[in-house]
XYZ file of C-alpha atoms in Angstrom:
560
model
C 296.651 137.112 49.827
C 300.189 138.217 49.016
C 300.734 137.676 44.885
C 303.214 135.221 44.151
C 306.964 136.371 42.981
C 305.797 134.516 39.162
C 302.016 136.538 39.457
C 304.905 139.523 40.050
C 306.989 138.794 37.054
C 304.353 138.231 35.020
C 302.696 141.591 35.256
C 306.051 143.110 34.759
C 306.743 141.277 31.248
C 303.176 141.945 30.048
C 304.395 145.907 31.118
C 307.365 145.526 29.115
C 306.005 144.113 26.254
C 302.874 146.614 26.483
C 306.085 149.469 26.673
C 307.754 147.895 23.642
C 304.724 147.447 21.605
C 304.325 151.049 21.904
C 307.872 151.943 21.234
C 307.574 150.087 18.364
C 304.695 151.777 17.364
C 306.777 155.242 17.747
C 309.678 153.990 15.764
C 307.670 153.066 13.279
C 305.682 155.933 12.816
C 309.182 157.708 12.963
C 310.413 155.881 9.961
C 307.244 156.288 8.407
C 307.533 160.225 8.731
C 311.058 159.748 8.013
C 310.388 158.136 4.592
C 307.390 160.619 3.948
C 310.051 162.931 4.048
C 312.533 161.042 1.910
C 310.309 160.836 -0.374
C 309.135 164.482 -0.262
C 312.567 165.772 -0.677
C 313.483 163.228 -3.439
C 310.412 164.876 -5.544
C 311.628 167.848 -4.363
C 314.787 167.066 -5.875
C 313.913 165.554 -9.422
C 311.263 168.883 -9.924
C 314.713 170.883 -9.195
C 316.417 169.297 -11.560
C 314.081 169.228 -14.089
C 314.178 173.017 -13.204
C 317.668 173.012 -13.794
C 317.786 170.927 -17.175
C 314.747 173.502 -18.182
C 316.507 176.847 -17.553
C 319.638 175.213 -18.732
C 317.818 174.735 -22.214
C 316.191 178.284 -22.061
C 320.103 179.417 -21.672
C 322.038 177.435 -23.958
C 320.013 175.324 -26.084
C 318.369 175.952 -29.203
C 315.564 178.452 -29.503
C 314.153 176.331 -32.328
C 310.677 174.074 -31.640
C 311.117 171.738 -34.587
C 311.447 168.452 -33.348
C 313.914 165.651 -34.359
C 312.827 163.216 -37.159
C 311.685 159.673 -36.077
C 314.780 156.984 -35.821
C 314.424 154.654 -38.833
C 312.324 151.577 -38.437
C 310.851 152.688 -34.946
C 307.389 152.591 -34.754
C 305.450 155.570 -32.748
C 301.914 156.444 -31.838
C 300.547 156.951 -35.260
C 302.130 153.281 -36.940
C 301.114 151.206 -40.051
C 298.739 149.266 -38.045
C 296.544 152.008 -36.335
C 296.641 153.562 -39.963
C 294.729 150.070 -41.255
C 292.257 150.246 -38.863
C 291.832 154.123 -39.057
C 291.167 154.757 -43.012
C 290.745 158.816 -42.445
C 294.420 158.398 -40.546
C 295.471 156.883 -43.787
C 294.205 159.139 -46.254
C 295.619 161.484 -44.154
C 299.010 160.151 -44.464
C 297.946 160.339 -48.612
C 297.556 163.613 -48.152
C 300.932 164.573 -46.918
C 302.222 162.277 -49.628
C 301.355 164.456 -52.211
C 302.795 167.385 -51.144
C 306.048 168.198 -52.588
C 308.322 167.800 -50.632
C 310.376 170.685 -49.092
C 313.573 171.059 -50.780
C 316.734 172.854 -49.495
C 316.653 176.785 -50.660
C 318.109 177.243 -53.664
C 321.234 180.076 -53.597
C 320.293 183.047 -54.913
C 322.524 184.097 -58.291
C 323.965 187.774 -57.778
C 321.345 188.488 -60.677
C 318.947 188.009 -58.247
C 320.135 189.130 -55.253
C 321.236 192.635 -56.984
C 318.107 192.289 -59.070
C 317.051 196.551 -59.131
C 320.186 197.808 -58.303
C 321.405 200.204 -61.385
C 324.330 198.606 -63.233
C 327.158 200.724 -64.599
C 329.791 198.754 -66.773
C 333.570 200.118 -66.095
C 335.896 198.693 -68.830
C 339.550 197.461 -68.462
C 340.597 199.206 -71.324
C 344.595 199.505 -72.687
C 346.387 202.669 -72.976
C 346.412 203.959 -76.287
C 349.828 204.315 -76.302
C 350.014 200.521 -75.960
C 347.410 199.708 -78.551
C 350.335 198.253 -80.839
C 351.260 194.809 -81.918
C 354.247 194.018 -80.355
C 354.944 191.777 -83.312
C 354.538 194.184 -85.913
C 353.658 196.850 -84.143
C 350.759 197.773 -86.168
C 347.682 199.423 -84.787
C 345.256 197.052 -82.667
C 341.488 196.942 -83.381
C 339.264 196.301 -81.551
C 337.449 192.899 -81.559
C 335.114 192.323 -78.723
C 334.640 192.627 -74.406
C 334.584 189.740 -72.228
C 332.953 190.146 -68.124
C 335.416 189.851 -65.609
C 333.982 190.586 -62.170
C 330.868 192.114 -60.421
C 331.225 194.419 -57.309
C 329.294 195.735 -55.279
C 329.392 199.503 -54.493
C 328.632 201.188 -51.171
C 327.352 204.803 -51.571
C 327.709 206.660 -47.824
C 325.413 208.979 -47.310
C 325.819 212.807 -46.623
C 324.202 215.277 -44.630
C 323.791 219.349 -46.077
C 321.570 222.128 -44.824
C 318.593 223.407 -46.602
C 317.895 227.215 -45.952
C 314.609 228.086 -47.626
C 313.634 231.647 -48.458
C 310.690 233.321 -49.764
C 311.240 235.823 -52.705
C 308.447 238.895 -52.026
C 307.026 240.809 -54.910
C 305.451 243.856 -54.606
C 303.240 246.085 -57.529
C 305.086 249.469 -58.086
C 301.572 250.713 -59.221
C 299.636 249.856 -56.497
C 302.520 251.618 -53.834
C 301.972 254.945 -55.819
C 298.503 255.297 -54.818
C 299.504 254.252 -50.999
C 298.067 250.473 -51.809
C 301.051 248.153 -50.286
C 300.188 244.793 -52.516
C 302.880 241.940 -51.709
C 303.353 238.222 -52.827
C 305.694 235.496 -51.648
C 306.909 232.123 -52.847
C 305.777 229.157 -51.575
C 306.360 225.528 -52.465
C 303.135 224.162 -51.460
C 304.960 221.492 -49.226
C 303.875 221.222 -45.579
C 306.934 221.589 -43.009
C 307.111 219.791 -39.490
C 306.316 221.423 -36.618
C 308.522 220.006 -34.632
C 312.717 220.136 -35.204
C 314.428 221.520 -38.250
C 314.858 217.805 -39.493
C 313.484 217.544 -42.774
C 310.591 214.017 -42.937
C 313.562 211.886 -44.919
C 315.708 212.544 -41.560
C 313.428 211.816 -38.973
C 312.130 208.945 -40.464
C 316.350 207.984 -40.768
C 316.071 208.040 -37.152
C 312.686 206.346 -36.761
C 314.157 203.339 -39.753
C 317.258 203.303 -37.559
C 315.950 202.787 -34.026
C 312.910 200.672 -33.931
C 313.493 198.706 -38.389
C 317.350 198.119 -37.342
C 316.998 198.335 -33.851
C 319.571 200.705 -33.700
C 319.673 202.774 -30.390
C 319.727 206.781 -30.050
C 323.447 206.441 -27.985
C 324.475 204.357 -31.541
C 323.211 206.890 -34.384
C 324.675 209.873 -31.970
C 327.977 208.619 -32.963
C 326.986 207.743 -36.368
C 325.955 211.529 -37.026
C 329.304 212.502 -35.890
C 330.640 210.835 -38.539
C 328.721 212.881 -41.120
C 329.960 215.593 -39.607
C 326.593 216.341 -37.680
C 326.461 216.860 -33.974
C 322.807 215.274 -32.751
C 322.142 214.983 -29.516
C 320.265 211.221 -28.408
C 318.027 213.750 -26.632
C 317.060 215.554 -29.677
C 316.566 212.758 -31.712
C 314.155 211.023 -29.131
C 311.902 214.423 -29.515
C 312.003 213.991 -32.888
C 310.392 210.872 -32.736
C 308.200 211.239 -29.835
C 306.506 214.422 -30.959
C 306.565 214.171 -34.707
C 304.882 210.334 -33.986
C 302.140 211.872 -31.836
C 301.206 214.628 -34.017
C 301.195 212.768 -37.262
C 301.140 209.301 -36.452
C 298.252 208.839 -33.891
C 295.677 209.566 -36.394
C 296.511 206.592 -38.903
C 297.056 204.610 -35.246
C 293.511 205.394 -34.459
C 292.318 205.004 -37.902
C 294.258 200.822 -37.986
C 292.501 200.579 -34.297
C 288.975 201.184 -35.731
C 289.508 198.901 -38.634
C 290.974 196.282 -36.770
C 288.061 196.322 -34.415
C 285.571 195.626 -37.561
C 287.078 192.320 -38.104
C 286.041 189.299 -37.130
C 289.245 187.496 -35.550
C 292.233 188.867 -33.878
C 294.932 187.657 -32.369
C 297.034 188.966 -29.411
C 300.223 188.761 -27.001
C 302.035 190.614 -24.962
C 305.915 190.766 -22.838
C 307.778 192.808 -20.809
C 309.168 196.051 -21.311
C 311.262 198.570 -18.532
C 310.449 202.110 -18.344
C 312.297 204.064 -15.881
C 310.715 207.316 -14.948
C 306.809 206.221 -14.368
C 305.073 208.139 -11.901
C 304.943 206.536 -9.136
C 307.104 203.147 -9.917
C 310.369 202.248 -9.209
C 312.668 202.182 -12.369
C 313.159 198.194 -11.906
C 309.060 197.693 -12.207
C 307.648 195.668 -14.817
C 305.464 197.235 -17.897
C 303.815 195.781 -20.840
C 304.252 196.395 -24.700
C 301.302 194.356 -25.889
C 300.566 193.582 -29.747
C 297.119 193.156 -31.186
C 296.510 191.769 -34.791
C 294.004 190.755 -37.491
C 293.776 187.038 -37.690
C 293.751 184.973 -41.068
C 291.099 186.045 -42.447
C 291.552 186.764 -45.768
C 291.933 190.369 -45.294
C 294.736 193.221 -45.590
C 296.877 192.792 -42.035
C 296.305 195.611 -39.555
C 299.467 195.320 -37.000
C 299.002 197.174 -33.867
C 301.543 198.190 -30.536
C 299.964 199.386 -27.437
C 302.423 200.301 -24.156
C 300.741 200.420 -20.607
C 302.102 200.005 -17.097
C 300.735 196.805 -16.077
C 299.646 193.027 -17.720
C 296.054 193.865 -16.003
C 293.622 192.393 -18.241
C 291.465 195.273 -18.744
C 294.069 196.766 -20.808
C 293.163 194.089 -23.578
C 289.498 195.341 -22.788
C 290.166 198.617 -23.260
C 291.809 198.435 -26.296
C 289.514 195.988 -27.823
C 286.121 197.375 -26.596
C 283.491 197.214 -29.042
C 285.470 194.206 -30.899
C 283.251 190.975 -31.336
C 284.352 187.957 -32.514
C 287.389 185.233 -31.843
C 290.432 186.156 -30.277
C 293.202 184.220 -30.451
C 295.991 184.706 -27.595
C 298.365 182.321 -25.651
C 297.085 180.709 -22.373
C 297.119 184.028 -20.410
C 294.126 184.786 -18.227
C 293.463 188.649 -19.069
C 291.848 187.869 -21.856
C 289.113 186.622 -20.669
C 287.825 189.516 -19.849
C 287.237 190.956 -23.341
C 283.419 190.918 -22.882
C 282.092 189.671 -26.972
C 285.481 187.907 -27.717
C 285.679 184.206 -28.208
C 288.759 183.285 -27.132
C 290.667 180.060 -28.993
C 293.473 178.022 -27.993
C 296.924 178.352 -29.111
C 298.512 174.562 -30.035
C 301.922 175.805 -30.024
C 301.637 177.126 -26.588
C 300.034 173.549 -25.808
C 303.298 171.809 -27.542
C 305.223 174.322 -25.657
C 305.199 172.649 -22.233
C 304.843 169.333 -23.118
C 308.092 169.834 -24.865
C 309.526 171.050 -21.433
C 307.763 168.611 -19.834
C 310.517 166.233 -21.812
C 313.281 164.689 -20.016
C 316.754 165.554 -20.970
C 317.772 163.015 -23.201
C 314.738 161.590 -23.814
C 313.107 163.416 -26.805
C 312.465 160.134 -29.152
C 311.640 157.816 -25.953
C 307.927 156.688 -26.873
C 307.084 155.351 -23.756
C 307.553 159.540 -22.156
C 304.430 160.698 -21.535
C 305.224 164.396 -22.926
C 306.542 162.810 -25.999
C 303.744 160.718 -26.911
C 301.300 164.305 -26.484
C 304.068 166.083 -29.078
C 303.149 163.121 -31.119
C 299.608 164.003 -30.995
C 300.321 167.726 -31.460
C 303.002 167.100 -34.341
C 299.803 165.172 -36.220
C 297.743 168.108 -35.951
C 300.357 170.465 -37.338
C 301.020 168.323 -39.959
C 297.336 167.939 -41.107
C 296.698 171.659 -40.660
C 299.928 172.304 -43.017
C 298.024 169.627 -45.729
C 294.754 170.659 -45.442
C 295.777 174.463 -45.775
C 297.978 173.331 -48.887
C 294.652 171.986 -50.547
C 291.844 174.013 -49.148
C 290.763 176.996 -51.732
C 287.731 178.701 -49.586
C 287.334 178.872 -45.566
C 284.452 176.497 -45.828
C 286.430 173.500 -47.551
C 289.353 174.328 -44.713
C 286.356 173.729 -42.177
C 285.071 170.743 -43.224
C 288.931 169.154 -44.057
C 289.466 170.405 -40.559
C 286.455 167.981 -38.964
C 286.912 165.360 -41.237
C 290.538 164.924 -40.817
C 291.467 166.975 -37.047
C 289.050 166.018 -34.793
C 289.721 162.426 -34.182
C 293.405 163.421 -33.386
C 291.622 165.979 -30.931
C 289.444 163.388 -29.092
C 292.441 160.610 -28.972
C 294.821 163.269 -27.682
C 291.889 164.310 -24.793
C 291.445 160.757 -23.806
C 295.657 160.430 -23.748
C 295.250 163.597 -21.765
C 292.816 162.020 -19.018
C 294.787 159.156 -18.705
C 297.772 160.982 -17.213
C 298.375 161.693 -13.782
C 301.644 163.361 -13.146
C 303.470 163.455 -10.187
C 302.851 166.838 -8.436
C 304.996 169.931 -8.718
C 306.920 167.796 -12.005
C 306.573 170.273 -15.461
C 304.740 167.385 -16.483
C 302.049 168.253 -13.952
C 302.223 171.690 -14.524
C 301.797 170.545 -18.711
C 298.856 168.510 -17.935
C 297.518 171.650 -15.606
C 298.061 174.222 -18.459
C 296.291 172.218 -21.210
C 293.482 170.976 -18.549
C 292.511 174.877 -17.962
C 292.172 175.221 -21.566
C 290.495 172.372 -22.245
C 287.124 174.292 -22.821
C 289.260 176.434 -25.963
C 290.853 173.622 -27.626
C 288.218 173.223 -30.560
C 286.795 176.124 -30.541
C 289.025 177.059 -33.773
C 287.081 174.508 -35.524
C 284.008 176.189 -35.623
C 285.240 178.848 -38.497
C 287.744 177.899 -41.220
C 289.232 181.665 -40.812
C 290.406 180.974 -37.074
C 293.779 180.143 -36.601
C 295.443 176.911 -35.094
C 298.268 178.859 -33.528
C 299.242 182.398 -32.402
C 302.800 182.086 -34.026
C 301.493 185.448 -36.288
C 301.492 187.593 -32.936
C 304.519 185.975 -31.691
C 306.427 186.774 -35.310
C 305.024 190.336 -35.149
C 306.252 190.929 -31.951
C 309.240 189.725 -32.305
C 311.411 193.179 -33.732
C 310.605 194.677 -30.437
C 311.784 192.017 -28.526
C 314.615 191.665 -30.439
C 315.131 195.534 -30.416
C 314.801 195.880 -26.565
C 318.177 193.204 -26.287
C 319.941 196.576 -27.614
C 318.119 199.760 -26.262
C 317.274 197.698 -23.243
C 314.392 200.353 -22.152
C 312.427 203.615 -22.267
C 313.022 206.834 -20.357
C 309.646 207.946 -19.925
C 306.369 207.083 -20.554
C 306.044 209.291 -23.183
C 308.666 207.275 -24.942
C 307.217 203.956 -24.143
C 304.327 205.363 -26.412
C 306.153 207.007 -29.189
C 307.279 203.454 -29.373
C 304.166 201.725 -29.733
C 302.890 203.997 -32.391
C 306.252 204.066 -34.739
C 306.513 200.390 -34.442
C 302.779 199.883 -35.264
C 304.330 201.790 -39.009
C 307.062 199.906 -39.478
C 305.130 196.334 -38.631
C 302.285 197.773 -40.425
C 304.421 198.496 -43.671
C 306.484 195.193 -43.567
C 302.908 193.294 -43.197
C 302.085 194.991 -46.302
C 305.343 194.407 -48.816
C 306.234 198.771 -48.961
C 309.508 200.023 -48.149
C 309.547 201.157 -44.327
C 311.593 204.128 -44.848
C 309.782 205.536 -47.839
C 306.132 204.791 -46.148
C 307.574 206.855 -42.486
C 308.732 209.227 -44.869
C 305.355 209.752 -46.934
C 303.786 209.895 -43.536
C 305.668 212.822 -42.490
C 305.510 214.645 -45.900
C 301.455 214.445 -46.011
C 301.024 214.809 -41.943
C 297.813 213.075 -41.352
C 295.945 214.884 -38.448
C 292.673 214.126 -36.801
C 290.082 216.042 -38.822
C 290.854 213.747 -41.371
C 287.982 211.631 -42.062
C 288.617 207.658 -42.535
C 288.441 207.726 -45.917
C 290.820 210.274 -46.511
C 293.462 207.939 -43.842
C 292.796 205.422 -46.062
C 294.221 206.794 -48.895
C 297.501 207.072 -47.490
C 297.582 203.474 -45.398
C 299.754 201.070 -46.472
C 297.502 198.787 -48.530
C 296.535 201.494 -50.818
C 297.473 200.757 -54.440
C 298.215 204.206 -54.983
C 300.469 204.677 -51.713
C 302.153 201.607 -53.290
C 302.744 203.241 -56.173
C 303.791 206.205 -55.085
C 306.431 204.596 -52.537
C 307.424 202.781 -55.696
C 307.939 206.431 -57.918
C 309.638 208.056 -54.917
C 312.418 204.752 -54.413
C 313.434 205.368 -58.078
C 313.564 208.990 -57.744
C 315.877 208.814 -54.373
C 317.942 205.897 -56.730
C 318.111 209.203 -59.715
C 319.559 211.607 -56.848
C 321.805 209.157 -55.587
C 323.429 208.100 -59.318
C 323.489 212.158 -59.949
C 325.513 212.935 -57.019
C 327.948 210.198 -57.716
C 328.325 211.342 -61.251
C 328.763 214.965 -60.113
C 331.620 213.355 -58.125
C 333.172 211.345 -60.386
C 333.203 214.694 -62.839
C 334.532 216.953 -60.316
C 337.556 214.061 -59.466
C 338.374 213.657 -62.862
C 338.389 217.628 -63.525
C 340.524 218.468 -60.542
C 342.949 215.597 -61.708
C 343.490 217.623 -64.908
């Protein structure tokens, strides 16, 4: 039997509806995708700006990581209250409370800032012929001086050639019988090998380039004005073959006693060398920077140049090393087979502060800035405890005692977070998570450090230096580098004058059949290198005053 025309129109609206149900179902997983995708590109968005605000900091903001005092009368993570119910947070807070406090720097007198500088009084004094009274024009006496002004003198310097002959003697008597019996002066002083520069000059050049950061292209035209024509090109082989004959062996000699200590500390950055076999000229090398840690001991500074960041560069130069290592978050390390490696905090504090919203720095309820808080505590009590600690065993057990419950609350802050993905608050979270397994491992020794801000401060002159030389030729260079800057850090580290230490270097030429303790009598912690840095400063100071005299004679006697 034929279906009705309602049985008809029935089937077709349950069709329709069946059709729109579906399209419904489309649209809606349309919007859905659509707002997956919103919401994707919004995130997308916000981590781009916070990319932005980021770079826009790195560019124009301050370099400096102190952070901005509390506002008055807020409370923050660390209050009144928690310190009542936490008596060690309290005591803690006592602590702090009797430190002095740090007062602005005093300004130096020009006693003190002149303070070695020879003195020579010049007096204002009145003609003779007007040493009358104009009243009675008898003859004045004279009744006393009275200081008028202080100034400062700049001496330039001056170049001169030194031709050195040897005077030959020979015995009349012996040349009678046919016996040929000569002898010649000497002066006992070695002589480089390498240029007719004299030690004082290349170690002008070395002071120059890599102390003041002063490039070859610079002191060219600075010897011009001394009336010296010196190539860039002859300087740089002054440095890089006088450094590798007579510099490597105290080098080696700092790498073997650096590797006898117990704790070191490391970084590394960038550097561009353009002629490396094999590399383009724009391809990325490393200048890397390994140091004694705080142990107590003298500080052994040392530069080391290679092509690439590849870890086993670190385990190369630290083979046979055993003990902790402290280095930023960095994964290289790790391979260093017997080091313990230990977190750095202000790498932690780092990205959290980056992590920070623009704006937003004393905003409690941020989740970066409440970890700064955490962080900021633990700098504070390492500053106190280090103020009061006299041995590395009290500094441990202050460091338990008073550190490790800000440790534990800032772990279970830590666990608590969860950060959208892709933000610089994820990738905070990420960076501390990885290193979760290093963050008290400095706890374990009171000679470990809390930070690696020593490597970052050491490293510093070359990274400030490379803004003006901007690179390295050759390899060779690259090296030279490494080794003259390991002096110069190496002499700063150890309060001696880095132009008379280069110098003294030069003069006694350490070579490699030296045995260690003959290099250590002329490293930089020596007493008697100090000393005798300290004689040869006064006697340069005697030359100097001579030669200005001998001016000063020679003006007034031509003026006659």
């Amino acid at each position: 039997m034929a279906d009705s025309s309602k049985d008809i129109q029935l089937r077709e609206l349950k069709d329709m509806i069946t059709e729109l149900k579906n399209l419904i179902k489309t649209l809606q997983a349309t919007v859905d995708a659509g707002n997956k995708r919103e919401e994707a590109l919004t995130q997308e968005r916000d981590n781009l700006k916070e990319e932005v605000e980021l770079l826009r900091k790195k560019l124009f903001g301050t370099s400096s990581e102190k952070r901005s005092a509390d506002l008055p009368g807020q409370l923050n993570l660390f209050n009144e209250a928690e310190m009542e119910q936490d008596p060690a947070a309290a005591e803690a807070e006592e602590m702090a409370a009797l430190l002095p406090e740090k007062k602005r720097k005093v300004r130096a007198t020009n006693a003190e800032r002149f303070k070695g500088l020879p003195v020579k009084k010049e007096y204002l004094d009145i003609p003779e012929k007007d040493r009358f009274c104009p009243a009675c024009n008898a003859p004045l006496k004279r009744i006393g001086e009275e200081f008028v002004r202080r100034e400062l003198v700049f001496i330039p310097a001056k170049l001169k050639v030194i031709e050195y002959y040897s005077v030959s003697y020979e015995c009349p008597e012996c040349s009678k019988r046919g016996l040929s019996v000569i002898k010649k002066g000497k002066d006992g002083k070695p002589h480089l090998l390498y240029g007719m520069a004299s030690a004082g000059t290349v170690a002008w050049v070395m002071y120059q380039k890599f102390c003041n950061s002063l490039p070859y292209c610079r002191q060219e035209k600075d010897w011009k004005q001394y009336g010296a024509s010196i190539t860039r090109a002859t300087m740089a082989n002054w440095v890089i073959l006088n450094s590798d004959a007579f510099f490597r062996p105290m080098y080696e000699y700092f790498r073997r006693k650096l590797l006898e200590r117990e704790f070191a500390m490391a970084d590394e950055t960038p550097l561009q060398v353009l002629h490396e076999p094999g590399r383009r000229a724009q391809s990325k090398s490393y200048m890397w920077l390994f140091r004694s840690g705080e142990d107590g001991g003298v500080p052994i500074i040392l530069y080391k140049y290679s092509e690439t960041r590849a870890g086993d560069n670190a385990v190369e130069f630290l083979q046979g090393f055993k003990g902790y290592l402290m280095c930023d978050g960095y994964s290289g390390y790790n391979k260093v087979p017997d080091a313990k490696r230990t977190a750095c905090w202000a790498h932690i504090r780092r990205y959290l502060v980056d992590a920070v919203p623009k704006g937003k720095n004393l905003d409690y309820g941020q989740p970066a800035v409440q970890g700064i808080l955490y962080i900021d505590r633990l700098f504070r009590l390492e500053e106190t405890i280090k103020a009061k600690s006299t041995t590395f065993d009290s500094l441990k057990k202050a460091r338990l005692e008073k550190e490790v419950p800000v440790i534990e609350g800032f772990l279970s802050w830590l666990d608590m977070q969860k950060p959208t993905r892709g933000s610089r608050m994820d990738k905070a979270v990420t960076y501390i998570q990885n290193r979760r397994s290093y963050l008290m491992t400095y706890l374990e020794d009171g000679r470990c450090s809390f930070s690696n801000n020593l490597s970052e401060n050491a490293i510093r002159p070359f990274t400030v230096g490379r803004k003006n030389w901007l690179f390295c030729d050759t390899p060779n260079g690259a090296q030279a580098s490494a080794i003259v800057y390991t002096m110069v850090e190496m002499a700063k580290a150890n309060g001696v004058n880095v132009y008379h230490y280069l110098t003294y270097l030069l003069e006694k030429q350490p070579n490699d059949s030296m045995s260690d303790e003959e290099l250590d009598q002329l490293a930089p912690w020596n007493e008697d290198v100090k000393a005798e840095l300290k004689r040869l400063g006064k006697k340069l100071q005697r030359i100097i005053n001579y030669n200005v005299n001998c001016q000063r004679i020679m003006k007034a006697y031509l003026s006659l």
